[in-house]
Tab-separated table of C-alpha atoms and ligand atoms in Angstrom:
chain	number	residue	atom	x	y	z
A	1	MET	CA	-154.462	70.584	71.624
A	2	GLY	CA	-155.042	71.055	75.306
A	3	GLY	CA	-157.682	68.280	75.240
A	4	ASN	CA	-155.396	65.981	73.538
A	5	LYS	CA	-152.621	66.687	76.016
A	6	ASN	CA	-155.019	66.027	78.895
A	7	ARG	CA	-156.110	62.752	77.325
A	8	LYS	CA	-152.483	61.666	76.962
A	9	LYS	CA	-151.756	62.627	80.540
A	10	ARG	CA	-154.800	60.723	81.733
A	11	ARG	CA	-153.852	57.706	79.715
A	12	ARG	CA	-150.324	57.836	81.270
A	13	GLU	CA	-151.868	58.106	84.691
A	14	GLU	CA	-154.104	55.182	84.088
A	15	ARG	CA	-151.210	52.993	83.070
A	16	PRO	CA	-150.644	50.091	85.477
A	17	THR	CA	-147.039	50.712	86.425
A	18	ILE	CA	-146.490	47.786	88.843
A	19	HIS	CA	-148.016	44.478	89.536
A	20	PRO	CA	-150.326	44.618	92.600
A	21	LYS	CA	-148.388	41.617	94.264
A	22	ASN	CA	-145.132	43.398	93.773
A	23	LYS	CA	-143.530	44.232	97.040
A	24	TYR	CA	-142.939	47.813	95.759
A	25	SER	CA	-146.455	48.416	94.528
A	26	GLU	CA	-147.632	50.270	97.706
A	27	ASN	CA	-144.218	51.085	99.091
A	28	PRO	CA	-141.475	52.244	96.647
A	29	PRO	CA	-137.926	51.814	97.794
A	30	ASP	CA	-137.209	54.282	100.661
A	31	PHE	CA	-133.726	55.660	99.818
A	32	SER	CA	-133.361	57.586	103.128
A	33	LEU	CA	-134.098	54.389	105.156
A	34	LEU	CA	-131.722	52.334	103.031
A	35	ALA	CA	-129.012	55.024	103.233
A	36	SER	CA	-129.358	55.096	107.096
A	37	LEU	CA	-129.046	51.282	107.248
A	38	TYR	CA	-126.445	50.748	104.655
A	39	PRO	CA	-123.377	53.130	104.726
A	40	SER	CA	-122.193	51.679	101.304
A	41	PHE	CA	-125.442	52.989	99.802
A	42	HIS	CA	-125.419	56.294	101.815
A	43	THR	CA	-122.416	57.424	99.640
A	44	PHE	CA	-124.638	57.482	96.480
A	45	VAL	CA	-127.734	59.289	97.986
A	46	PHE	CA	-128.136	63.031	97.708
A	47	TYR	CA	-131.082	65.306	98.367
A	48	SER	CA	-132.706	67.350	95.624
A	49	SER	CA	-134.005	70.932	96.220
A	50	ASP	CA	-137.502	69.539	97.064
A	51	GLY	CA	-135.761	67.602	99.897
A	52	ARG	CA	-136.280	64.142	98.345
A	53	PRO	CA	-133.532	61.640	98.482
A	54	ARG	CA	-132.232	60.739	95.000
A	55	ILE	CA	-129.447	58.657	93.336
A	56	ASP	CA	-127.765	59.335	90.031
A	57	TRP	CA	-129.369	56.898	87.667
A	58	THR	CA	-126.570	57.426	85.162
A	59	ASP	CA	-123.901	56.011	87.640
A	60	PHE	CA	-123.544	52.313	87.296
A	61	ASN	CA	-122.188	52.037	90.762
A	62	ALA	CA	-125.168	53.723	92.322
A	63	THR	CA	-127.668	51.533	90.454
A	64	ARG	CA	-125.719	48.462	91.250
A	65	GLU	CA	-125.530	49.378	94.958
A	66	LEU	CA	-129.347	50.113	94.966
A	67	THR	CA	-129.971	46.619	93.550
A	68	ARG	CA	-127.663	45.013	96.037
A	69	VAL	CA	-129.214	46.731	99.091
A	70	LEU	CA	-132.891	46.039	97.797
A	71	LEU	CA	-132.080	42.483	97.325
A	72	LEU	CA	-130.479	42.206	100.735
A	73	HIS	CA	-132.989	44.279	102.695
A	74	ASP	CA	-136.260	43.186	101.111
A	75	HIS	CA	-135.405	39.639	99.966
A	76	SER	CA	-132.600	38.634	102.283
A	77	LEU	CA	-130.431	37.866	99.136
A	78	ASN	CA	-126.700	38.303	98.837
A	79	TRP	CA	-125.864	39.532	95.409
A	80	TRP	CA	-123.160	41.166	93.306
A	81	ILE	CA	-122.082	41.544	89.659
A	82	PRO	CA	-118.821	42.674	88.159
A	83	ASP	CA	-118.449	46.089	86.487
A	84	GLY	CA	-120.306	46.654	83.277
A	85	GLN	CA	-122.618	43.604	83.451
A	86	LEU	CA	-126.352	44.150	83.059
A	87	CYS	CA	-127.733	45.523	86.241
A	88	PRO	CA	-131.367	44.577	86.867
A	89	THR	CA	-133.808	46.886	88.675
A	90	VAL	CA	-135.593	44.788	91.351
A	91	PRO	CA	-139.227	46.176	91.044
A	92	ASN	CA	-139.152	45.699	87.297
A	93	ARG	CA	-137.782	42.191	87.337
A	94	SER	CA	-140.317	41.342	90.065
A	95	ASN	CA	-143.238	42.332	87.750
A	96	TYR	CA	-142.234	39.524	85.364
A	97	ILE	CA	-142.181	36.984	88.162
A	98	HIS	CA	-145.543	37.914	89.279
A	99	TRP	CA	-146.996	37.979	85.812
A	100	ILE	CA	-145.858	34.242	85.540
A	101	GLU	CA	-147.345	33.590	88.955
A	102	ASP	CA	-150.687	34.734	87.596
A	103	LEU	CA	-150.374	32.486	84.519
A	104	LEU	CA	-149.613	29.507	86.720
A	105	LEU	CA	-152.537	30.281	88.980
A	106	SER	CA	-154.945	31.111	86.226
A	107	ASN	CA	-156.214	27.574	85.380
A	108	ILE	CA	-156.361	28.628	81.699
A	109	ILE	CA	-154.680	25.280	81.006
A	110	PRO	CA	-154.852	22.243	83.270
A	111	LYS	CA	-152.446	21.679	86.083
A	112	THR	CA	-149.978	18.874	85.614
A	113	GLU	CA	-150.594	15.701	87.618
A	114	ILE	CA	-147.009	15.218	88.906
A	115	ASN	CA	-145.456	17.720	91.300
A	116	ARG	CA	-148.566	19.860	91.252
A	117	ASP	CA	-147.298	22.071	94.020
A	118	LYS	CA	-143.689	22.364	93.083
A	119	VAL	CA	-143.177	24.903	90.373
A	120	ARG	CA	-139.975	24.500	88.089
A	121	GLY	CA	-138.945	27.115	85.740
A	122	PHE	CA	-136.261	27.618	83.094
A	123	ASP	CA	-134.638	31.101	82.810
A	124	ILE	CA	-133.154	31.457	79.324
A	125	GLY	CA	-130.024	33.781	79.585
A	126	THR	CA	-129.955	34.094	83.313
A	127	GLY	CA	-126.971	36.439	83.093
A	128	ALA	CA	-124.356	37.191	85.776
A	129	ASN	CA	-127.031	38.713	87.881
A	130	CYS	CA	-129.267	35.583	87.896
A	131	ILE	CA	-132.029	37.851	88.946
A	132	TYR	CA	-135.048	35.784	87.926
A	133	PRO	CA	-133.994	32.465	89.639
A	134	LEU	CA	-133.077	34.398	92.769
A	135	LEU	CA	-136.343	36.238	93.001
A	136	GLY	CA	-138.468	33.353	91.980
A	137	ALA	CA	-136.830	31.046	94.481
A	138	SER	CA	-136.948	33.533	97.381
A	139	LEU	CA	-140.346	34.965	96.733
A	140	LEU	CA	-142.197	31.872	95.739
A	141	GLY	CA	-140.033	28.781	96.480
A	142	TRP	CA	-139.858	27.953	92.696
A	143	SER	CA	-136.894	25.907	91.427
A	144	PHE	CA	-134.976	26.809	88.399
A	145	VAL	CA	-132.618	25.949	85.677
A	146	GLY	CA	-130.784	29.282	84.586
A	147	SER	CA	-128.834	28.877	81.271
A	148	ASP	CA	-126.186	31.111	79.786
A	149	VAL	CA	-123.517	31.140	77.183
A	150	THR	CA	-120.705	33.381	78.582
A	151	ASP	CA	-118.118	32.458	81.060
A	152	VAL	CA	-118.563	35.533	83.155
A	153	ALA	CA	-122.379	35.082	83.228
A	154	LEU	CA	-122.010	31.495	84.240
A	155	GLU	CA	-119.295	32.186	86.884
A	156	TRP	CA	-121.267	35.003	88.563
A	157	ALA	CA	-124.606	33.387	88.387
A	158	GLU	CA	-123.070	30.389	90.229
A	159	ARG	CA	-121.495	32.689	92.745
A	160	ASN	CA	-124.843	34.414	93.347
A	161	VAL	CA	-126.580	31.145	93.946
A	162	LYS	CA	-123.815	29.781	96.263
A	163	ASP	CA	-123.948	32.942	98.249
A	164	ASN	CA	-127.507	32.218	99.149
A	165	PRO	CA	-127.417	28.711	100.795
A	166	HIS	CA	-131.185	28.996	101.851
A	167	ILE	CA	-132.195	28.709	98.226
A	168	SER	CA	-129.119	27.308	96.479
A	169	GLU	CA	-130.614	23.851	96.266
A	170	LEU	CA	-133.420	25.267	94.118
A	171	ILE	CA	-131.212	26.785	91.388
A	172	GLU	CA	-129.042	24.918	88.741
A	173	ILE	CA	-126.989	27.074	86.489
A	174	ARG	CA	-126.429	25.303	83.102
A	175	ARG	CA	-123.910	26.143	80.358
A	176	VAL	CA	-125.244	26.103	76.870
A	177	GLU	CA	-122.862	24.017	74.763
A	178	SER	CA	-122.538	24.483	70.969
A	179	GLY	CA	-125.035	22.142	69.368
A	180	GLU	CA	-122.643	19.425	67.988
A	181	ASN	CA	-124.019	16.524	70.011
A	182	THR	CA	-127.422	17.789	70.580
A	183	LEU	CA	-130.596	17.868	68.651
A	184	SER	CA	-131.170	21.035	66.731
A	185	VAL	CA	-134.389	22.531	65.391
A	186	GLU	CA	-133.101	21.752	61.891
A	187	ASP	CA	-132.413	17.980	62.812
A	188	SER	CA	-135.910	17.689	64.240
A	189	GLN	CA	-137.375	19.157	61.073
A	190	ASN	CA	-135.340	16.598	59.053
A	191	GLY	CA	-136.960	13.758	60.919
A	192	ARG	CA	-134.340	13.266	63.675
A	193	SER	CA	-136.856	14.201	66.290
A	194	SER	CA	-138.590	11.345	68.004
A	195	GLY	CA	-142.263	11.563	67.680
A	196	SER	CA	-142.543	15.405	67.561
A	197	GLU	CA	-144.718	16.516	64.814
A	198	SER	CA	-143.295	19.876	63.728
A	199	LYS	CA	-144.962	20.621	60.495
A	200	ILE	CA	-143.983	24.280	60.181
A	201	GLN	CA	-141.340	25.609	57.875
A	202	PHE	CA	-139.070	28.324	59.003
A	203	THR	CA	-138.220	30.182	55.879
A	204	ASP	CA	-137.753	33.807	57.102
A	205	ASN	CA	-134.171	34.577	56.324
A	206	ASP	CA	-134.136	37.983	58.044
A	207	THR	CA	-135.127	36.431	61.362
A	208	ARG	CA	-132.959	33.398	61.088
A	209	TYR	CA	-131.168	32.885	64.418
A	210	CYS	CA	-127.622	31.601	64.070
A	211	GLY	CA	-126.369	31.580	67.745
A	212	LEU	CA	-125.992	28.825	70.168
A	213	PRO	CA	-128.886	26.555	71.043
A	214	ILE	CA	-131.569	28.071	73.337
A	215	LEU	CA	-134.060	25.352	74.440
A	216	VAL	CA	-133.724	22.357	72.082
A	217	GLY	CA	-130.435	20.768	72.885
A	218	VAL	CA	-130.234	22.455	76.293
A	219	VAL	CA	-133.342	20.916	77.854
A	220	ARG	CA	-132.548	17.373	78.753
A	221	ASP	CA	-134.496	14.168	77.926
A	222	GLY	CA	-137.335	13.660	80.308
A	223	GLU	CA	-137.168	17.088	81.816
A	224	LYS	CA	-140.542	18.906	82.434
A	225	PHE	CA	-140.960	22.652	83.308
A	226	ASP	CA	-143.960	24.631	84.322
A	227	PHE	CA	-142.626	27.644	82.362
A	228	CYS	CA	-139.683	29.273	80.746
A	229	MET	CA	-138.867	32.949	80.878
A	230	CYS	CA	-136.455	35.198	79.009
A	231	ASN	CA	-135.146	38.703	78.882
A	232	PRO	CA	-133.632	38.339	75.478
A	233	PRO	CA	-130.763	40.289	73.956
A	234	PHE	CA	-132.961	42.962	72.508
A	235	PHE	CA	-130.822	44.663	69.945
A	236	GLU	CA	-129.079	44.009	66.630
A	237	THR	CA	-126.006	46.048	67.274
A	238	MET	CA	-124.443	47.749	70.308
A	239	ASP	CA	-125.047	51.069	68.543
A	240	GLU	CA	-128.748	50.337	68.441
A	241	ALA	CA	-128.738	49.363	72.089
A	242	GLY	CA	-127.174	52.784	72.730
A	243	LEU	CA	-127.052	53.741	76.320
A	244	ASN	CA	-130.162	55.327	77.845
A	245	PRO	CA	-128.786	58.677	78.887
A	246	LYS	CA	-131.192	58.730	81.838
A	247	THR	CA	-129.950	55.485	83.320
A	248	SER	CA	-126.890	53.211	83.536
A	249	CYS	CA	-127.868	49.603	83.775
A	250	GLY	CA	-124.589	48.530	82.120
A	251	GLY	CA	-124.831	45.559	79.725
A	252	THR	CA	-122.124	43.928	77.559
A	253	PRO	CA	-122.493	43.119	73.884
A	254	GLU	CA	-123.154	39.476	74.806
A	255	GLU	CA	-126.095	40.602	77.000
A	256	MET	CA	-127.595	43.268	74.722
A	257	VAL	CA	-127.057	42.098	71.217
A	258	CYS	CA	-128.024	39.245	68.993
A	259	PRO	CA	-127.770	39.117	65.192
A	260	GLY	CA	-131.262	39.648	64.038
A	261	GLY	CA	-132.201	41.158	67.481
A	262	GLU	CA	-134.856	39.894	69.703
A	263	ARG	CA	-137.003	39.007	66.662
A	264	ALA	CA	-134.566	36.361	65.702
A	265	PHE	CA	-133.904	35.131	69.261
A	266	ILE	CA	-137.509	34.717	70.114
A	267	THR	CA	-138.400	33.305	66.745
A	268	ARG	CA	-135.906	30.548	67.701
A	269	ILE	CA	-137.597	30.128	71.097
A	270	ILE	CA	-140.904	29.682	69.242
A	271	GLU	CA	-139.357	27.137	66.857
A	272	ASP	CA	-137.902	25.272	69.814
A	273	SER	CA	-141.206	25.380	71.536
A	274	SER	CA	-142.888	23.775	68.557
A	275	VAL	CA	-140.459	20.899	68.832
A	276	LEU	CA	-140.649	20.622	72.690
A	277	LYS	CA	-144.454	21.279	72.885
A	278	GLN	CA	-145.694	20.252	76.179
A	279	THR	CA	-142.276	19.877	77.862
A	280	PHE	CA	-143.194	23.354	79.221
A	281	ARG	CA	-146.722	24.282	80.378
A	282	TRP	CA	-145.937	27.950	79.438
A	283	TYR	CA	-143.563	29.518	77.274
A	284	THR	CA	-142.903	33.097	78.081
A	285	THR	CA	-140.604	35.854	77.066
A	286	MET	CA	-140.079	39.713	77.265
A	287	VAL	CA	-140.412	41.578	73.977
A	288	GLY	CA	-138.902	45.087	73.628
A	289	ARG	CA	-140.746	46.320	70.505
A	290	LYS	CA	-144.435	46.313	69.749
A	291	SER	CA	-143.801	45.735	66.031
A	292	ASN	CA	-141.974	42.536	67.042
A	293	LEU	CA	-144.771	41.491	69.193
A	294	LYS	CA	-147.176	41.422	66.215
A	295	PHE	CA	-144.673	39.491	64.140
A	296	LEU	CA	-144.190	36.991	66.859
A	297	ILE	CA	-147.865	36.364	67.512
A	298	SER	CA	-148.253	35.530	63.859
A	299	LYS	CA	-145.313	33.040	64.163
A	300	LEU	CA	-147.199	31.518	67.046
A	301	ARG	CA	-150.380	31.165	64.995
A	302	GLU	CA	-148.191	29.351	62.371
A	303	VAL	CA	-146.994	26.827	64.716
A	304	GLY	CA	-150.453	26.084	66.125
A	305	VAL	CA	-150.172	26.997	69.737
A	306	SER	CA	-153.278	26.439	71.853
A	307	ILE	CA	-153.175	29.750	73.557
A	308	VAL	CA	-151.470	33.147	73.493
A	309	LYS	CA	-151.301	35.810	76.320
A	310	THR	CA	-149.671	39.166	76.340
A	311	THR	CA	-149.198	41.830	78.980
A	312	GLU	CA	-147.534	45.286	79.024
A	313	PHE	CA	-144.800	46.176	81.607
A	314	PHE	CA	-144.202	49.846	82.039
A	315	GLN	CA	-140.800	50.365	83.386
A	316	GLY	CA	-139.925	53.884	84.176
A	317	GLN	CA	-139.385	55.454	80.763
A	318	THR	CA	-139.690	52.262	78.741
A	319	CYS	CA	-142.463	49.880	77.939
A	320	ARG	CA	-141.885	46.219	77.379
A	321	TRP	CA	-144.298	43.491	76.575
A	322	GLY	CA	-144.755	39.989	78.061
A	323	LEU	CA	-145.597	37.171	75.607
A	324	ALA	CA	-146.776	33.776	76.727
A	325	TRP	CA	-147.981	30.737	74.879
A	326	SER	CA	-148.814	27.147	75.472
A	327	PHE	CA	-149.371	23.830	73.667
A	328	VAL	CA	-151.476	22.456	76.366
A	329	PRO	CA	-155.212	22.490	75.290
A	330	PRO	CA	-156.929	25.095	77.515
A	331	VAL	CA	-159.563	24.052	80.057
A	332	LYS	CA	-162.933	24.745	78.425
A	333	LYS	CA	-164.505	27.708	80.175
A	334	ILE	CA	-168.092	27.890	81.157
A	335	ILE	CA	-168.985	31.250	79.884
A	336	SER	CA	-171.408	33.235	81.926
A	337	LEU	CA	-173.942	35.043	79.911
A	338	HIS	CA	-174.373	37.596	82.510
A	339	VAL	CA	-170.733	38.682	82.392
A	340	ALA	CA	-171.341	38.456	78.625
A	341	GLY	CA	-167.635	37.426	78.818
A	342	LYS	CA	-165.384	37.784	75.867
A	343	ARG	CA	-167.106	37.794	72.548
A	344	ASN	CA	-165.058	35.637	70.457
A	345	LEU	CA	-166.357	36.009	66.896
A	346	SER	CA	-164.011	33.356	65.520
A	347	PHE	CA	-162.586	30.062	66.421
A	348	MET	CA	-159.705	27.921	65.076
A	349	PHE	CA	-160.896	24.582	64.163
A	350	GLU	CA	-158.092	22.060	64.327
A	351	GLY	CA	-157.819	18.327	63.711
A	352	LEU	CA	-159.945	18.126	60.681
A	353	GLN	CA	-159.762	14.490	59.426
A	354	ARG	CA	-158.004	14.136	56.210
A	355	GLN	CA	-160.991	12.864	54.249
A	356	TYR	CA	-162.768	16.116	54.794
A	357	SER	CA	-162.145	19.508	53.085
A	358	ALA	CA	-163.158	23.064	53.933
A	359	VAL	CA	-166.138	22.677	51.456
A	360	ASP	CA	-167.413	19.717	53.514
A	361	VAL	CA	-167.229	22.009	56.574
A	362	LEU	CA	-168.963	24.814	54.776
A	363	GLN	CA	-171.763	22.594	53.636
A	364	SER	CA	-172.186	21.168	57.072
A	365	ILE	CA	-172.430	24.662	58.569
A	366	GLU	CA	-175.096	25.384	55.979
A	367	SER	CA	-177.159	22.374	56.924
A	368	PHE	CA	-176.772	23.024	60.577
A	369	PHE	CA	-178.404	26.508	60.223
A	370	CYS	CA	-180.978	25.364	57.682
A	371	HIS	CA	-182.009	22.391	59.863
A	372	ASN	CA	-182.831	24.931	62.686
A	373	GLY	CA	-184.917	26.909	60.378
A	374	ALA	CA	-182.625	29.773	59.449
A	375	LEU	CA	-182.299	31.098	55.862
A	376	CYS	CA	-178.924	30.543	54.344
A	377	ASN	CA	-177.111	31.679	51.219
A	378	LEU	CA	-173.901	29.728	50.584
A	379	ASN	CA	-171.224	31.276	48.341
A	380	ALA	CA	-168.855	28.495	47.503
A	381	SER	CA	-166.230	30.820	45.724
A	382	SER	CA	-165.798	33.065	48.755
A	383	PHE	CA	-166.425	30.350	51.354
A	384	THR	CA	-169.050	32.400	53.119
A	385	ILE	CA	-172.654	31.761	54.187
A	386	ASP	CA	-175.041	34.569	54.686
A	387	ILE	CA	-177.644	33.618	57.465
A	388	SER	CA	-180.746	35.288	58.479
A	389	ALA	CA	-182.300	33.816	61.831
A	390	SER	CA	-185.312	34.718	63.762
A	391	HIS	CA	-185.541	34.727	67.545
A	392	ASP	CA	-186.994	31.154	67.382
A	393	HIS	CA	-184.228	29.957	65.038
A	394	CYS	CA	-181.703	31.236	67.387
A	395	LYS	CA	-183.372	29.544	70.334
A	396	ALA	CA	-183.339	26.253	68.323
A	397	ILE	CA	-179.645	26.674	67.395
A	398	LEU	CA	-178.613	27.204	70.922
A	399	LYS	CA	-181.042	24.632	72.410
A	400	ASN	CA	-178.805	21.697	72.645
A	401	GLY	CA	-175.575	23.545	73.325
A	402	GLU	CA	-173.421	24.173	76.318
A	403	HIS	CA	-175.750	27.159	77.403
A	404	ARG	CA	-179.113	25.194	77.347
A	405	ASP	CA	-179.324	25.308	81.146
A	406	ILE	CA	-178.852	29.058	81.387
A	407	PHE	CA	-181.359	29.291	78.415
A	408	ALA	CA	-183.937	27.217	80.345
A	409	ASP	CA	-183.521	29.599	83.522
A	410	CYS	CA	-183.850	32.504	81.270
A	411	GLU	CA	-186.997	31.485	79.407
A	412	ASP	CA	-189.335	32.199	82.418
A	413	ALA	CA	-187.874	35.552	82.977
A	414	LYS	CA	-188.231	36.707	79.318
A	415	ASP	CA	-189.564	40.057	78.899
A	416	THR	CA	-190.901	40.232	75.475
A	417	SER	CA	-191.677	43.985	75.625
A	418	GLN	CA	-187.987	44.435	75.068
A	419	SER	CA	-186.277	44.178	71.632
A	420	THR	CA	-184.187	41.404	73.111
A	421	SER	CA	-184.762	38.569	75.515
A	422	CYS	CA	-182.672	38.188	78.703
A	423	LEU	CA	-180.372	35.951	76.664
A	424	GLY	CA	-179.709	38.750	74.342
A	425	LEU	CA	-181.498	36.930	71.524
A	426	PRO	CA	-182.944	39.364	69.022
A	427	ILE	CA	-186.674	39.620	68.537
A	428	ASN	CA	-186.102	40.857	65.023
A	429	ASN	CA	-184.135	38.705	62.523
A	430	LEU	CA	-180.386	38.268	63.183
A	431	CYS	CA	-178.330	38.551	59.987
A	432	PHE	CA	-174.710	37.439	60.009
A	433	ARG	CA	-172.111	35.901	57.829
A	434	ILE	CA	-169.983	32.853	58.534
A	435	SER	CA	-166.625	32.754	56.644
A	436	VAL	CA	-164.260	29.649	56.607
A	437	PHE	CA	-160.608	30.235	55.884
A	438	GLN	CA	-158.086	27.468	55.511
A	439	GLN	CA	-155.126	28.192	57.771
A	440	ALA	CA	-153.139	25.007	57.339
A	441	PRO	CA	-153.898	21.459	56.239
A	442	GLY	CA	-156.394	20.230	58.808
A	443	THR	CA	-156.885	23.733	60.367
A	444	LEU	CA	-159.591	26.187	59.557
A	445	LEU	CA	-160.507	29.587	60.932
A	446	VAL	CA	-164.258	30.152	61.212
A	447	LYS	CA	-165.426	33.608	61.602
A	448	GLY	CA	-168.805	35.154	62.346
A	449	SER	CA	-169.521	38.784	61.246
A	450	PRO	CA	-172.959	40.254	62.338
A	451	LYS	CA	-174.373	42.558	59.709
A	452	HIS	CA	-175.385	45.208	62.209
A	453	GLY	CA	-172.326	45.449	64.448
A	454	ASP	CA	-174.309	46.202	67.758
A	455	SER	CA	-173.165	44.464	70.979
A	456	GLN	CA	-176.380	42.494	71.272
A	457	ALA	CA	-175.901	41.035	67.838
A	458	SER	CA	-172.284	40.298	68.344
A	459	GLY	CA	-173.111	38.604	71.716
A	460	THR	CA	-175.704	36.278	70.117
A	461	VAL	CA	-173.238	35.508	67.186
A	462	SER	CA	-170.586	34.622	69.722
A	463	LEU	CA	-172.800	32.147	71.439
A	464	ILE	CA	-173.917	30.683	68.088
A	465	LEU	CA	-170.282	30.238	67.100
A	466	GLN	CA	-169.500	28.332	70.298
A	467	ARG	CA	-172.404	26.046	69.476
A	468	LEU	CA	-171.297	25.584	66.015
A	469	GLU	CA	-167.761	24.786	67.191
A	470	GLU	CA	-169.229	22.058	69.412
A	471	VAL	CA	-171.187	20.592	66.447
A	472	LEU	CA	-168.344	20.762	64.048
A	473	LYS	CA	-165.855	19.045	66.441
A	474	LEU	CA	-168.283	16.208	67.003
A	475	LYS	CA	-168.609	15.698	63.307
A	476	PHE	CA	-165.149	16.317	61.922
A	477	CYS	CA	-162.524	16.090	64.518
A	478	ARG	CA	-160.199	13.321	65.714
A	479	GLU	CA	-159.688	15.028	69.172
A	480	LYS	CA	-160.820	18.134	70.704
A	481	SER	CA	-158.714	21.176	70.370
A	482	THR	CA	-159.312	24.904	70.440
A	483	VAL	CA	-157.051	27.838	69.840
A	484	ASN	CA	-157.758	30.821	72.017
A	485	LEU	CA	-155.892	33.859	70.862
A	486	SER	CA	-156.351	36.682	73.438
B	1	SAH	N1	-131.752	37.546	82.689
B	1	SAH	C1	-130.881	38.601	82.999
B	1	SAH	C2	-129.838	38.850	81.823
B	1	SAH	C3	-130.482	39.073	80.469
B	1	SAH	S1	-129.295	39.579	79.268
B	1	SAH	C4	-131.626	39.970	83.131
B	1	SAH	O1	-132.945	39.994	83.022
B	1	SAH	O2	-130.981	40.887	83.572
B	1	SAH	C5	-129.383	38.204	78.080
B	1	SAH	C6	-128.466	37.072	78.479
B	1	SAH	O3	-128.737	36.075	77.462
B	1	SAH	C7	-127.075	37.273	78.498
B	1	SAH	O4	-126.539	36.968	79.686
B	1	SAH	C8	-126.537	36.432	77.340
B	1	SAH	O5	-125.177	35.876	77.608
B	1	SAH	C9	-127.603	35.305	77.349
B	1	SAH	N2	-127.641	34.486	76.060
B	1	SAH	C10	-127.339	34.866	74.678
B	1	SAH	N3	-127.618	33.789	73.985
B	1	SAH	C11	-127.999	32.741	74.771
B	1	SAH	C12	-128.406	31.410	74.551
B	1	SAH	N4	-128.380	30.924	73.315
B	1	SAH	N5	-128.790	30.682	75.600
B	1	SAH	C13	-128.770	31.078	76.908
B	1	SAH	N6	-128.370	32.418	77.120
B	1	SAH	C14	-128.042	33.214	76.129
């Protein structure tokens, strides 16, 4: 019991609570200082028995005043919202901004040629508080379109932008109109879309979104964005939203509730993204429930995104997830064997030309391994091949691949007294299975499973899969494309 408790405690302590670039990661807000500087905030600060300055987190006026003084003091932003509107906490909202900053800097996908240094984002449901555009523009100089549907959100978002003339040029607030004259996802699926190849069918009635447009019909012709972001209405009903007894962040039904909850709202963002594809380099959203995260990642697989990224945001008592995806093909990484990197034991094989079937691919995999001397046993009914490859066979398989240079360097240093070479190739036979799954027409999932799951074996199988991917692409694909789900 005690051990379990300690483990839990340790896990909690290890949790990254705040992004390292976040202004508050080293220095949390100093209530005493703020109270001494801002009399309007002073009213809400009291001192607990341990002498620490505190505010009553259940008092909306206190949390709103804290947000106001933090934005003013630390970000030189003038800001206000009317009673009852959703009140953002500045450190939490900054985390999401910095996560996007990381994504944009990461080079996972190539930079766009035009406006390389000017980042442009789209905040879906910016709210009266307009917090993301204000923070993104003031911290990082990003420009934004912030969309919303309610009069009060649009009016106050506009006010918050106008009250900050130094960044007001960077932010456009856009009203979402009902979709009469705009292209809807349904239209695009019925062939009204120009050139977009959305092949997916959205049949999930329980997650059907029936609100106003989100991206399709709001994004204008010819617009391009580096990213979109969204703090979606998380709940299905106001009852479900409840009010956290420990805090008072306000929130009206329009801000908190959407029929079908965040699952429906984000599913629509995914559907829209599969129509708009590379209009955005990154699509991102917050997700409130882990079970929804799983569901949404499976939706993303269905629509054939090229990359998925997730993160966790720990926000006081609650945990939220960040979900990002892209349709831009990722930059091919040079994987260092020394880092041993990520051991991908599968790859998504897209763009299989029509005249080829999964059986052709399976047979081609078999002849690739046989050609390099390995023993193969193909099972056409389960779409698997069992392979047994010696050290020399593995060398032959990897010889012409991406890692041949590293391989050459390593050959000299090989120490045969070990059970593996410096490449991690086995001295004894490596036994593994390759399975081929049909994901969608023209898309196969190829998986490798080492018979003995030790890390050396999976490292080698991972390298072999990379080589196999190169070989299959050359033989069967129209164009190069890889899915990297991480
Ligand atoms: N971004 C703010 C507000 C989030 S609340 C924050 O993080 O605090 C969610 C917002 O989404 C609300 O303001 C709501 O009016 C808005 N919204 C709901 N449906 C929308 C739609 N279809 N398009 C744009 N905004 C929408």
